[in-house]
mmCIF file with all atom_site columns, C-alpha atoms in Angstrom:
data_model
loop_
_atom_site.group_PDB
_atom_site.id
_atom_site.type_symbol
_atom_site.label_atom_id
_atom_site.label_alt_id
_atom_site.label_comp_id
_atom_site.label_asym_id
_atom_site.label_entity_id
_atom_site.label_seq_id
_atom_site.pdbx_PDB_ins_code
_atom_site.Cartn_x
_atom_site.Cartn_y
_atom_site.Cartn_z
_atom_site.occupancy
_atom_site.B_iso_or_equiv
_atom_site.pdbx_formal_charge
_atom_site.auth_seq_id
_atom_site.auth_comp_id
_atom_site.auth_asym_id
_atom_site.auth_atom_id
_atom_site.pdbx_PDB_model_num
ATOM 1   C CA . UNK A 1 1   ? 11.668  -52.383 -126.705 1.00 82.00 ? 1   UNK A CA 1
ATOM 2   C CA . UNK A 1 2   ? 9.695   -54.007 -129.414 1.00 90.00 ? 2   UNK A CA 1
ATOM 3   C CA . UNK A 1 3   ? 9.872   -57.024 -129.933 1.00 95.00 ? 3   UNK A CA 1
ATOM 4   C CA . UNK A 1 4   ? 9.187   -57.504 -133.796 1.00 95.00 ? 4   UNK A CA 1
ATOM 5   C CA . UNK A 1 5   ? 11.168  -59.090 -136.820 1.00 94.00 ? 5   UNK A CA 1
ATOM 6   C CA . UNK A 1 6   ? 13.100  -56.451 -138.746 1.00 93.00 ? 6   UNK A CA 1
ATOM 7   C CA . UNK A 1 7   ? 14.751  -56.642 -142.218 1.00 93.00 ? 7   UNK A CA 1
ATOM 8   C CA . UNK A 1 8   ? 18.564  -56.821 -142.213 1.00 94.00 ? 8   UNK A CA 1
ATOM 9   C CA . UNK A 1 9   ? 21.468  -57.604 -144.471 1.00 95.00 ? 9   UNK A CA 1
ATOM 10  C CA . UNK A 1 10  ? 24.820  -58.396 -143.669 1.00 96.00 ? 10  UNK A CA 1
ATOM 11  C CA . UNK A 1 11  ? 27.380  -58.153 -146.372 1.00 97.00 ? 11  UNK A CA 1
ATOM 12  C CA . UNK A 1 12  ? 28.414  -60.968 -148.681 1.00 97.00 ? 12  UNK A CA 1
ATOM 13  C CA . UNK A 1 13  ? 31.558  -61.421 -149.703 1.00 97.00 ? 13  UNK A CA 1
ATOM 14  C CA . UNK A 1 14  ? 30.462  -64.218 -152.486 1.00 97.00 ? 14  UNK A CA 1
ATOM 15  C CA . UNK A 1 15  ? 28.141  -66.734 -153.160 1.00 97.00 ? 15  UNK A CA 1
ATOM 16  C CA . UNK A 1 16  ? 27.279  -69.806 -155.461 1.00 97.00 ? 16  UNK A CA 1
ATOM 17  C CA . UNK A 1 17  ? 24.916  -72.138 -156.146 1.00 96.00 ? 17  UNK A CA 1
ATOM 18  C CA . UNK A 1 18  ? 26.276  -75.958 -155.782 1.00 94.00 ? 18  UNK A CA 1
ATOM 19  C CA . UNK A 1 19  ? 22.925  -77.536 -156.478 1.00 94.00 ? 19  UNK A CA 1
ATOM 20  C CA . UNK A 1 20  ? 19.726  -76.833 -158.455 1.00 94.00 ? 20  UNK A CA 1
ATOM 21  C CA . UNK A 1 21  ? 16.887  -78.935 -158.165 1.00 91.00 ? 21  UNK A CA 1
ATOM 22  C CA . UNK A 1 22  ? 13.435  -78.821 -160.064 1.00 88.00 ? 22  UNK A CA 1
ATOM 23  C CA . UNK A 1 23  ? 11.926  -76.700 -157.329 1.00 89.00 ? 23  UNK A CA 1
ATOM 24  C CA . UNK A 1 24  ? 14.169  -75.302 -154.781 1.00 92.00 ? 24  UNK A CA 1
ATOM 25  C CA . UNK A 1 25  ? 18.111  -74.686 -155.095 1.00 95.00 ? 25  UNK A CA 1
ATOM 26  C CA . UNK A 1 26  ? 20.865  -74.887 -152.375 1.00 96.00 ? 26  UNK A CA 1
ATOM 27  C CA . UNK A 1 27  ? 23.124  -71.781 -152.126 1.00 97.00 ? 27  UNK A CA 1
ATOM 28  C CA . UNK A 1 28  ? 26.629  -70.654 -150.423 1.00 98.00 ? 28  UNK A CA 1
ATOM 29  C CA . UNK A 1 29  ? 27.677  -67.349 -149.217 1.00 97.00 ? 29  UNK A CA 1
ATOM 30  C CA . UNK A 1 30  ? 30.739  -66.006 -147.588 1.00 97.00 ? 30  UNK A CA 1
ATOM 31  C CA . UNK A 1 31  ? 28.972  -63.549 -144.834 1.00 97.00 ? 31  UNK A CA 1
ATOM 32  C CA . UNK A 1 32  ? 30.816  -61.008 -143.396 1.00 97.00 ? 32  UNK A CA 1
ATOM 33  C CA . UNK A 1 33  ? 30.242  -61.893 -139.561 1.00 96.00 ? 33  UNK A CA 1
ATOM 34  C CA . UNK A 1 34  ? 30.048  -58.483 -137.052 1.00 95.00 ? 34  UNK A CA 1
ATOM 35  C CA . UNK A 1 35  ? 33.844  -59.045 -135.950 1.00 96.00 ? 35  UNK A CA 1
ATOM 36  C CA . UNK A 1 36  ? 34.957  -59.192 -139.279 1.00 96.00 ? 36  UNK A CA 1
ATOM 37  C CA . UNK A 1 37  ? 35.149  -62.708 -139.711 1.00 97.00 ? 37  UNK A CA 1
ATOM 38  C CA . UNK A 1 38  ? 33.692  -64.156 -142.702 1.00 97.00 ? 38  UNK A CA 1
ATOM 39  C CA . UNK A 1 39  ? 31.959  -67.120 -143.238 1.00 97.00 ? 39  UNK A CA 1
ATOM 40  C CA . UNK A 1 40  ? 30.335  -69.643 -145.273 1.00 97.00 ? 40  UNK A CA 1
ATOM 41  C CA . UNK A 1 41  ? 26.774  -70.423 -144.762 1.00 97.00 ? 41  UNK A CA 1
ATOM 42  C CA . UNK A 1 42  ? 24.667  -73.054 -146.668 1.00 97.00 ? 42  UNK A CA 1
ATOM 43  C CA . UNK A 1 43  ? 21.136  -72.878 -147.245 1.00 97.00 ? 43  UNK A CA 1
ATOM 44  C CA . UNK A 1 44  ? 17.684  -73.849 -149.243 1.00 96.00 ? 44  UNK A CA 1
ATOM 45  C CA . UNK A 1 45  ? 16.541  -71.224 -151.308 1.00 96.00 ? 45  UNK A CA 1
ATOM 46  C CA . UNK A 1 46  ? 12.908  -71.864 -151.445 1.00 95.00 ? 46  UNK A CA 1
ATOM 47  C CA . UNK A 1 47  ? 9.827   -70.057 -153.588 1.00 94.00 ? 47  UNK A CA 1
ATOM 48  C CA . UNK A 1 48  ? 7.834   -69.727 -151.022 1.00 95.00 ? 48  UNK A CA 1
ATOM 49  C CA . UNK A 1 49  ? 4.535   -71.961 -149.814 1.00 96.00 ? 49  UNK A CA 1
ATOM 50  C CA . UNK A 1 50  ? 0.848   -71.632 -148.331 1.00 98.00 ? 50  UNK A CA 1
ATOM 51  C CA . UNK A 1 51  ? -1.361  -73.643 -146.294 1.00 98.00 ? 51  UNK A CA 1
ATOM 52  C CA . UNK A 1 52  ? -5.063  -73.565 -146.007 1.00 98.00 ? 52  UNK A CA 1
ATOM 53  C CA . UNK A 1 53  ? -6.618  -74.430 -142.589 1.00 98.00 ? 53  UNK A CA 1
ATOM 54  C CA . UNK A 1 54  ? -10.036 -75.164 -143.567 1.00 98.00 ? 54  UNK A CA 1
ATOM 55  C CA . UNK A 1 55  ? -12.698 -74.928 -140.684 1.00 98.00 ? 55  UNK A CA 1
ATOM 56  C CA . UNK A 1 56  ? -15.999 -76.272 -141.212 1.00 97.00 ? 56  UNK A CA 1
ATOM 57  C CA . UNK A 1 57  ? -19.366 -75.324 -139.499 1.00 96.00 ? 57  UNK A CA 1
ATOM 58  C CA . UNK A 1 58  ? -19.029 -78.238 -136.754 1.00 96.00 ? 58  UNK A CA 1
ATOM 59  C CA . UNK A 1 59  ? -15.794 -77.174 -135.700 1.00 96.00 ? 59  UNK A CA 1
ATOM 60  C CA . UNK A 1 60  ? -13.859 -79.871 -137.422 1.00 98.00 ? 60  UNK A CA 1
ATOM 61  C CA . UNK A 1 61  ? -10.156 -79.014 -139.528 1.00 98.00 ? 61  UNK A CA 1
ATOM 62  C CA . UNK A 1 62  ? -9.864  -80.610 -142.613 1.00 98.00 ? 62  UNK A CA 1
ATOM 63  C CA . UNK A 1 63  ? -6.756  -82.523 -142.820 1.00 98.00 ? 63  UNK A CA 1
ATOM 64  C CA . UNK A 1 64  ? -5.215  -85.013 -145.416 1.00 96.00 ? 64  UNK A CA 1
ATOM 65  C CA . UNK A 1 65  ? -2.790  -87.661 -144.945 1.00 96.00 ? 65  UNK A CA 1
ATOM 66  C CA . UNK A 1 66  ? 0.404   -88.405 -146.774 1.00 94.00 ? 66  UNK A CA 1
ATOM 67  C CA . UNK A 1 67  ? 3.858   -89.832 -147.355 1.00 93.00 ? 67  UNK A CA 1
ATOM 68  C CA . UNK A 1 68  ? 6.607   -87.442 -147.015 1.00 93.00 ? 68  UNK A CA 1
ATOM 69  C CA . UNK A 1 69  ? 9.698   -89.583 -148.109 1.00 92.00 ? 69  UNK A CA 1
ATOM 70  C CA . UNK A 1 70  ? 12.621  -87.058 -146.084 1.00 92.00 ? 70  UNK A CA 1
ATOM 71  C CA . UNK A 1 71  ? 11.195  -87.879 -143.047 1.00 95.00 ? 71  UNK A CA 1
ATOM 72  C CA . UNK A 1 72  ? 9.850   -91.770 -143.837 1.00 96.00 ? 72  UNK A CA 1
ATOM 73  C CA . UNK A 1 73  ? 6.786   -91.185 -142.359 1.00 96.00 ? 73  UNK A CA 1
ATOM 74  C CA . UNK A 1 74  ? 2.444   -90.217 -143.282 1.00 96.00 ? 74  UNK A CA 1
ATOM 75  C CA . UNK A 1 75  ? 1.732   -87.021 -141.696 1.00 97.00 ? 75  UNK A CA 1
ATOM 76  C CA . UNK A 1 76  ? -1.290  -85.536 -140.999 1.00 98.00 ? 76  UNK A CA 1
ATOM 77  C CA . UNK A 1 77  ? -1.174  -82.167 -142.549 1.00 97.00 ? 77  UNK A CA 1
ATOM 78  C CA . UNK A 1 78  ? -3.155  -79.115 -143.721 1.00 98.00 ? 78  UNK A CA 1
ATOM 79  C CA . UNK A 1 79  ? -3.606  -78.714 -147.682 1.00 97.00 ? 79  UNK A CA 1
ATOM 80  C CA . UNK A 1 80  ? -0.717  -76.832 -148.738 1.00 96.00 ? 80  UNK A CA 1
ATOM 81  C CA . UNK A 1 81  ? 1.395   -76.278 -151.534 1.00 94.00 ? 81  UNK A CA 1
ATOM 82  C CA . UNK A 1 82  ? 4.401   -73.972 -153.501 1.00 94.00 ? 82  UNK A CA 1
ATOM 83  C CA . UNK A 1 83  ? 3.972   -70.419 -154.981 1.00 93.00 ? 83  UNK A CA 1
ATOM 84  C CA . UNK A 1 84  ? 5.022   -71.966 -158.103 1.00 82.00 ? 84  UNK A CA 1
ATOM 85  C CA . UNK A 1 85  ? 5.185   -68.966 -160.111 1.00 83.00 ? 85  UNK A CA 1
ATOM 86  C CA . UNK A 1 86  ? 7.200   -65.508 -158.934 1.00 80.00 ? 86  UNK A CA 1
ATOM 87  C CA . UNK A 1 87  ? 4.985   -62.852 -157.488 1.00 82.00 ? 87  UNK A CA 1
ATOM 88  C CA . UNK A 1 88  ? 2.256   -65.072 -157.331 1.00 87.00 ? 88  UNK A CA 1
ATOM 89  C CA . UNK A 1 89  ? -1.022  -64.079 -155.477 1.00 94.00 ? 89  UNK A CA 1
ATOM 90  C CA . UNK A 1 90  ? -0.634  -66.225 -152.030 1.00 97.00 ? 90  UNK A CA 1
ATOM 91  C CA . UNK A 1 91  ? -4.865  -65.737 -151.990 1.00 97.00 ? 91  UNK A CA 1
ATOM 92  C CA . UNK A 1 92  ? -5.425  -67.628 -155.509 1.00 95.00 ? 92  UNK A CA 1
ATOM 93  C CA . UNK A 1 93  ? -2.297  -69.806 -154.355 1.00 96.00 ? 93  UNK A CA 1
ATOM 94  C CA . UNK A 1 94  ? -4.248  -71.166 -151.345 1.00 97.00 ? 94  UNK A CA 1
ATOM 95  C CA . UNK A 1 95  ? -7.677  -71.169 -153.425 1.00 96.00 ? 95  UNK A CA 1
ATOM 96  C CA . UNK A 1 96  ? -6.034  -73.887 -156.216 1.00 93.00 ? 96  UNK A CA 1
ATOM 97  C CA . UNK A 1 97  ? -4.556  -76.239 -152.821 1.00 94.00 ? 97  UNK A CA 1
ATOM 98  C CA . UNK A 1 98  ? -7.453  -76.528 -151.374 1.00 96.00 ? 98  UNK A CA 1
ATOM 99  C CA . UNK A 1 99  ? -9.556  -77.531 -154.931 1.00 93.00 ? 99  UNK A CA 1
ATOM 100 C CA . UNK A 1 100 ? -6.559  -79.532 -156.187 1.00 91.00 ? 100 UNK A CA 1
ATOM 101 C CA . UNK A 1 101 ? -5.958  -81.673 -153.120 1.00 91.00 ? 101 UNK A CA 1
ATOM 102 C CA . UNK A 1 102 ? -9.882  -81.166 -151.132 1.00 92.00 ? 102 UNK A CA 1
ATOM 103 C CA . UNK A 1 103 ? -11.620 -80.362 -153.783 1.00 92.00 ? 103 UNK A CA 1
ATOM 104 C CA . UNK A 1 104 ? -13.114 -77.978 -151.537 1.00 95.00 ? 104 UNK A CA 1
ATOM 105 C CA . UNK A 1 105 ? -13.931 -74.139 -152.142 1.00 96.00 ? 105 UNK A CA 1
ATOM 106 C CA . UNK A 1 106 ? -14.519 -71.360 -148.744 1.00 98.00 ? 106 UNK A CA 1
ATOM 107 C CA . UNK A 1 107 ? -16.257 -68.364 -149.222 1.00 97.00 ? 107 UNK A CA 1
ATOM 108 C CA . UNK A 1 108 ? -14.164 -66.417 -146.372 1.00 98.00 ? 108 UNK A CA 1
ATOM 109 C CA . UNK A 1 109 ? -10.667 -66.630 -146.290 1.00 98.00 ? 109 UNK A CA 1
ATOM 110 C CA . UNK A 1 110 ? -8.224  -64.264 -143.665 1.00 98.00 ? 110 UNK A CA 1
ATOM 111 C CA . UNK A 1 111 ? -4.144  -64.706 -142.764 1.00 98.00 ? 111 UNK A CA 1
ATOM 112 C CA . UNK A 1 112 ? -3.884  -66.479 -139.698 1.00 98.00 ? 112 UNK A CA 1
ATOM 113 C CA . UNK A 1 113 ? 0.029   -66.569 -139.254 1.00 97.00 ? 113 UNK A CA 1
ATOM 114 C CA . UNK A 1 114 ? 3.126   -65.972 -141.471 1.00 98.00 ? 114 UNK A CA 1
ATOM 115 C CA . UNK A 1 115 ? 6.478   -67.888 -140.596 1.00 97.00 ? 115 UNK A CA 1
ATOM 116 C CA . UNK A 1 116 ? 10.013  -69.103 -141.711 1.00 97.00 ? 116 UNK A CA 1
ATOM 117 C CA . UNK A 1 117 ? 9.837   -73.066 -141.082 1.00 94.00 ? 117 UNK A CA 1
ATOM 118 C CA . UNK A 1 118 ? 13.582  -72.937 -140.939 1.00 94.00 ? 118 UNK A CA 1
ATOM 119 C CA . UNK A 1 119 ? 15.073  -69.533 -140.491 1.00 95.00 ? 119 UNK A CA 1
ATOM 120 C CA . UNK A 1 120 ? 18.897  -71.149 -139.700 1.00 93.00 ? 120 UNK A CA 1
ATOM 121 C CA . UNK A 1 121 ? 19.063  -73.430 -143.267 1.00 95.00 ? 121 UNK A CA 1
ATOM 122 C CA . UNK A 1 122 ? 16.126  -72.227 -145.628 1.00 96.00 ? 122 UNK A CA 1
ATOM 123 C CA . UNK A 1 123 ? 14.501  -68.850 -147.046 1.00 95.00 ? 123 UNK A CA 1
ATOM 124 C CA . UNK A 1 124 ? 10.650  -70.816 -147.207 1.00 96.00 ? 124 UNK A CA 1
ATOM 125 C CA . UNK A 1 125 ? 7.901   -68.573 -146.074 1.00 97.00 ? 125 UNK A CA 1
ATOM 126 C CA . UNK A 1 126 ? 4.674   -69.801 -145.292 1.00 97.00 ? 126 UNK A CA 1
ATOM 127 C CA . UNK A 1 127 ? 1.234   -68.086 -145.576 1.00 98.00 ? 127 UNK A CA 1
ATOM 128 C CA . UNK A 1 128 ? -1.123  -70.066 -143.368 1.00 98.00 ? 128 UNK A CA 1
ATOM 129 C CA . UNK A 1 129 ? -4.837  -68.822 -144.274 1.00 98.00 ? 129 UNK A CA 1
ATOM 130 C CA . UNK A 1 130 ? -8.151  -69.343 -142.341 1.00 98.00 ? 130 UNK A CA 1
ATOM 131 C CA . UNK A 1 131 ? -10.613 -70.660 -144.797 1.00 98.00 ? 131 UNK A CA 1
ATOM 132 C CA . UNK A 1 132 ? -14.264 -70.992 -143.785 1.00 98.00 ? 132 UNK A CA 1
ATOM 133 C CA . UNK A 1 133 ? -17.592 -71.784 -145.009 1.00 97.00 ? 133 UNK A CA 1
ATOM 134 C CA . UNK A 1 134 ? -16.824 -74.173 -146.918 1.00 97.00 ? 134 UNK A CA 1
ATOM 135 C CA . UNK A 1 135 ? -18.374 -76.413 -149.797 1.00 96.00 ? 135 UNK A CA 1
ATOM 136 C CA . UNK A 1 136 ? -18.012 -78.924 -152.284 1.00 93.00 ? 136 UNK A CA 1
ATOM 137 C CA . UNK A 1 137 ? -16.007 -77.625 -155.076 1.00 89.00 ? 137 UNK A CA 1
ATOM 138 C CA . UNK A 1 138 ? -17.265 -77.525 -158.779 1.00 85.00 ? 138 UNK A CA 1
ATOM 139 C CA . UNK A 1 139 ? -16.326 -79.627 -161.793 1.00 75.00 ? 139 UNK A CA 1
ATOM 140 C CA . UNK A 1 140 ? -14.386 -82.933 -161.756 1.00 73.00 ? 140 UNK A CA 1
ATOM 141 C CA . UNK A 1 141 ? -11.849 -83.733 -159.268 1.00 72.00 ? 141 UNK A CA 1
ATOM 142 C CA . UNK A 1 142 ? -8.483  -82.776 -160.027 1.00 63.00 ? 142 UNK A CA 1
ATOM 143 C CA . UNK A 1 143 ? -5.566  -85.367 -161.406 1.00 64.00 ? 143 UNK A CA 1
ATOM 144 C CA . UNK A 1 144 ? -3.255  -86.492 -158.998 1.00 62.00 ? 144 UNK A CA 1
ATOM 145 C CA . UNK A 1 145 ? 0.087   -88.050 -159.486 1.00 62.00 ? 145 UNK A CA 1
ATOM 146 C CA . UNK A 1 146 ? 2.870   -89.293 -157.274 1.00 61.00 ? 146 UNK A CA 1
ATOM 147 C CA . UNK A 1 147 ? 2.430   -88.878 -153.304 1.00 62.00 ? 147 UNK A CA 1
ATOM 148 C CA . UNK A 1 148 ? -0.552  -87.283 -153.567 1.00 67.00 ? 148 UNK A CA 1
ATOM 149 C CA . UNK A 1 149 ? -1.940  -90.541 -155.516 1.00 71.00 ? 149 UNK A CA 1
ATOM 150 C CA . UNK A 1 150 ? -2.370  -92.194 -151.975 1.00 79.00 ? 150 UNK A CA 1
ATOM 151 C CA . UNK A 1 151 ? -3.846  -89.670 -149.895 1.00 87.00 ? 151 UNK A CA 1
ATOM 152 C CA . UNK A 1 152 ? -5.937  -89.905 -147.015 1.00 92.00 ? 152 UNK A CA 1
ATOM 153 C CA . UNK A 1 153 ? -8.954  -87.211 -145.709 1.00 95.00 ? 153 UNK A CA 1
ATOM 154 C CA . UNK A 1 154 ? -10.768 -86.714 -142.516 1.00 97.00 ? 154 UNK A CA 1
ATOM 155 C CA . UNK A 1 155 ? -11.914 -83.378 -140.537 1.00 97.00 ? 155 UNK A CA 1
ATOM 156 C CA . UNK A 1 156 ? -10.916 -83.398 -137.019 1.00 98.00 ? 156 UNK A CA 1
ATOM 157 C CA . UNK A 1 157 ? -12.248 -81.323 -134.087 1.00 98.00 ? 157 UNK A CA 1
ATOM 158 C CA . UNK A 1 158 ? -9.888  -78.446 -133.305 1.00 98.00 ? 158 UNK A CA 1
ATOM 159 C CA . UNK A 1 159 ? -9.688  -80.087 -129.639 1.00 97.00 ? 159 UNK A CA 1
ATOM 160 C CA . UNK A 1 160 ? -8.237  -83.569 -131.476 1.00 98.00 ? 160 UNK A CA 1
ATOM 161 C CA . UNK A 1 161 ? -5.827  -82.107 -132.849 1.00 98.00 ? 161 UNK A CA 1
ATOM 162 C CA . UNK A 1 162 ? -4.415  -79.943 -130.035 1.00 98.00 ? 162 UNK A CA 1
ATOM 163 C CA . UNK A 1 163 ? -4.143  -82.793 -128.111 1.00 98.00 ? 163 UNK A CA 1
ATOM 164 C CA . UNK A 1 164 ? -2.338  -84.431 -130.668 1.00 98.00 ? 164 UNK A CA 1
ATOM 165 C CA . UNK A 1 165 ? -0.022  -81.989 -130.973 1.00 98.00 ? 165 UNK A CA 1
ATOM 166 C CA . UNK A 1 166 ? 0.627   -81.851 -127.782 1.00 98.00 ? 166 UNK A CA 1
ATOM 167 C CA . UNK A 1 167 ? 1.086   -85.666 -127.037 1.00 98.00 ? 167 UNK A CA 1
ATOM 168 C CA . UNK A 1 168 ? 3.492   -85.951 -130.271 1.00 97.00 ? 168 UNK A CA 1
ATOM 169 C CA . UNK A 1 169 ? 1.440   -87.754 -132.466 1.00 98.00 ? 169 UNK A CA 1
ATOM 170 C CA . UNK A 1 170 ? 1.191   -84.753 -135.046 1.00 98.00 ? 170 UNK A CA 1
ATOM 171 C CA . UNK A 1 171 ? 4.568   -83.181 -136.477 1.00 97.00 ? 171 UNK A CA 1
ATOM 172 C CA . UNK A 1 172 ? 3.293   -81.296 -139.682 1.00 97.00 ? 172 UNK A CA 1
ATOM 173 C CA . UNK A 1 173 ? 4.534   -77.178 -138.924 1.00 96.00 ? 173 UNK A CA 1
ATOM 174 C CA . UNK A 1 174 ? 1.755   -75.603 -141.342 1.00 97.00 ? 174 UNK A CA 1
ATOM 175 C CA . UNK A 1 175 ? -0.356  -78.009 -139.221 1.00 98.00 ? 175 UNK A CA 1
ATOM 176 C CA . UNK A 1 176 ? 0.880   -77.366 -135.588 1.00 98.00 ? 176 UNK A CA 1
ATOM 177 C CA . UNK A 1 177 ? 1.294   -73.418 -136.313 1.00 97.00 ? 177 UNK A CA 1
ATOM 178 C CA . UNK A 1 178 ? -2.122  -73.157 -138.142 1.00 98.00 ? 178 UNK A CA 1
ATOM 179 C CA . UNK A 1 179 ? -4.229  -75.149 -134.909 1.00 98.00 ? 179 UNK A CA 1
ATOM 180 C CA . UNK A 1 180 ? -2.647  -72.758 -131.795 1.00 98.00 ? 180 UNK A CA 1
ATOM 181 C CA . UNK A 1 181 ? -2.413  -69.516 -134.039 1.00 98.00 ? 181 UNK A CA 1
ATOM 182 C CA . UNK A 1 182 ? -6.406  -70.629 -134.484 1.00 98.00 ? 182 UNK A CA 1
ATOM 183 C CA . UNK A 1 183 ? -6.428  -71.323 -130.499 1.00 98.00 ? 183 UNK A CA 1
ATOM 184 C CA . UNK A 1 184 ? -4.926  -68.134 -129.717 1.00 98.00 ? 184 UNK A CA 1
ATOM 185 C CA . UNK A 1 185 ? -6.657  -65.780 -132.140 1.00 98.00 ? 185 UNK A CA 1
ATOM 186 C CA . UNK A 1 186 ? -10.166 -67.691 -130.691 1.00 97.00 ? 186 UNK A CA 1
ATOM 187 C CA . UNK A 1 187 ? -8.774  -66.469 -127.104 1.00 96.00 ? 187 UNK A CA 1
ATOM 188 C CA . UNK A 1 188 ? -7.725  -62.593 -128.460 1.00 95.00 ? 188 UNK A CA 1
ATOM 189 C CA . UNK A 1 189 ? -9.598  -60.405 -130.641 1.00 93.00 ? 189 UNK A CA 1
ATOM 190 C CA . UNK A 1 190 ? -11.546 -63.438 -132.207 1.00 96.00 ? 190 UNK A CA 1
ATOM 191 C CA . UNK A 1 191 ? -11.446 -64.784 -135.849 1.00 96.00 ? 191 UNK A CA 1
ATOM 192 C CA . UNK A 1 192 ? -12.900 -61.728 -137.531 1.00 94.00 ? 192 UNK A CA 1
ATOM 193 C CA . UNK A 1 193 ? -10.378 -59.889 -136.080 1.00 96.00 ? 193 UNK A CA 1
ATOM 194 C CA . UNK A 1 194 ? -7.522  -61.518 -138.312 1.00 98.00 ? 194 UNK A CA 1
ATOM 195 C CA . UNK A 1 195 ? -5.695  -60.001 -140.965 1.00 98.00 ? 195 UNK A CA 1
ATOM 196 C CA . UNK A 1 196 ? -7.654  -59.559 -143.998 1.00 98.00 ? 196 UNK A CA 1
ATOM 197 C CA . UNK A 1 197 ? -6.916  -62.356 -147.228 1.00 97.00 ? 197 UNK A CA 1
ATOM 198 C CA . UNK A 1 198 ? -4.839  -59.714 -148.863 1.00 96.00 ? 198 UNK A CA 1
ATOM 199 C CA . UNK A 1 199 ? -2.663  -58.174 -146.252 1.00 97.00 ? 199 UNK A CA 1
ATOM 200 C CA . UNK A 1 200 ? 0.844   -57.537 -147.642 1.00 95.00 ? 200 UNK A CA 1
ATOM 201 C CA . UNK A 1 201 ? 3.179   -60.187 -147.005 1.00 95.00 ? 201 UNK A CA 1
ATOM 202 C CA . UNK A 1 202 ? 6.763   -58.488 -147.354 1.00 94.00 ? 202 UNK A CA 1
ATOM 203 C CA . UNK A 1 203 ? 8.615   -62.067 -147.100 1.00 94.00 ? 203 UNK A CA 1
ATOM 204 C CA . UNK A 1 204 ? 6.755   -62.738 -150.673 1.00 93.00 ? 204 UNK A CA 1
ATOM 205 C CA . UNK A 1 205 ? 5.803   -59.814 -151.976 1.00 92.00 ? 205 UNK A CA 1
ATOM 206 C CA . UNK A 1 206 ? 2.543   -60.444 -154.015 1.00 91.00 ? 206 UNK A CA 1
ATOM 207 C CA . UNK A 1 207 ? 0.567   -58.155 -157.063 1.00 80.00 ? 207 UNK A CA 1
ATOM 208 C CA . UNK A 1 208 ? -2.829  -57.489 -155.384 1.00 71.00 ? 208 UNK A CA 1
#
């Protein structure tokens, strides 16, 4: 057997949307369960996100700090942000996070992972990319507003941060995913070995 995530669709009776927010929207559908029951199931419909983990020539993973209101806490995350527009390219997506919120620019960027953050209450895919040799960006700095008024920076060794993970100190997903699928893809076929910047991405399809 292979053991690899397959499209499926069960049938849906009907469906609604309750709520509609500026960025995200929750839906309802009645879905036809494989006895025949039907249900209702609830869930974030979500555009879609990227994260950038940003390795720099000593090692170190740039990281930012900031207030995430849901949870009441600062995490230490990787830059990250929404495909804001449909069909967007997740490359340039990842490029404008790390400027807008680093301003940082890498000359060689590859996928390191794709996941669902929540697969049981919301449709958000991430793209998590490798970015490396990196520089200072060009131009001003851009103009932040709300959370991102207050944020923090620091680049961490790769070593930190596992062991942060690991002792619970560090909760951000595009975070914890992007430092082990780094670990593990160091221990495999090695970082050049990773899926080019453009590889399709069937969760969010892209135009190349």
């Amino acid at each position: 057997m292979t053991i690899k995530d397959t499209p499926e669709e069960w049938e849906i009776r009907a469906t609604e949307t309750p709520f509609v927010g500026n960025k995200t929207s929750v839906r309802t559908d009645e879905v036809v369960m494989p006895d025949g029951a039907v249900v209702r199931r609830d869930y974030q419909v979500h555009p879609g996100s990227v994260g950038v983990l940003a390795l720099d020539e000593e090692d170190r993973v740039l990281v930012i700090r900031q207030y995430r209101h849901p949870v009441r806490q600062k995490l230490w995350e990787i830059p990250a942000g929404l495909l804001d527009v449909p069909g967007e390219n997740p490359l340039s997506a990842a490029q404008r996070e790390l400027y807008e919120e680093a301003h940082v620019k890498a000359e060689d960027w590859r996928v390191l992972t794709d996941v669902y953050t929540t697969a049981g209450g919301c449709d958000e895919a991430v793209r998590v990319f490798l970015a490396r040799n990196l520089s200072e960006a060009d131009g001003e700095r851009f103009a932040v507003e709300d959370e991102e008024i207050d944020l923090e920076y620091a680049r961490v060794p790769v070593d930190e941060l596992v062991r942060g993970v690991l002792a619970g100190e560090l909760h951000n997903n595009c975070l914890v995913v992007g430092v082990f699928s780094l670990v593990a893809a160091r221990a495999g076929g090695g970082l050049d070995a990773l899926r080019p910047a453009d590889a399709p991405w069937p969760a969010r399809p892209f135009a190349s």
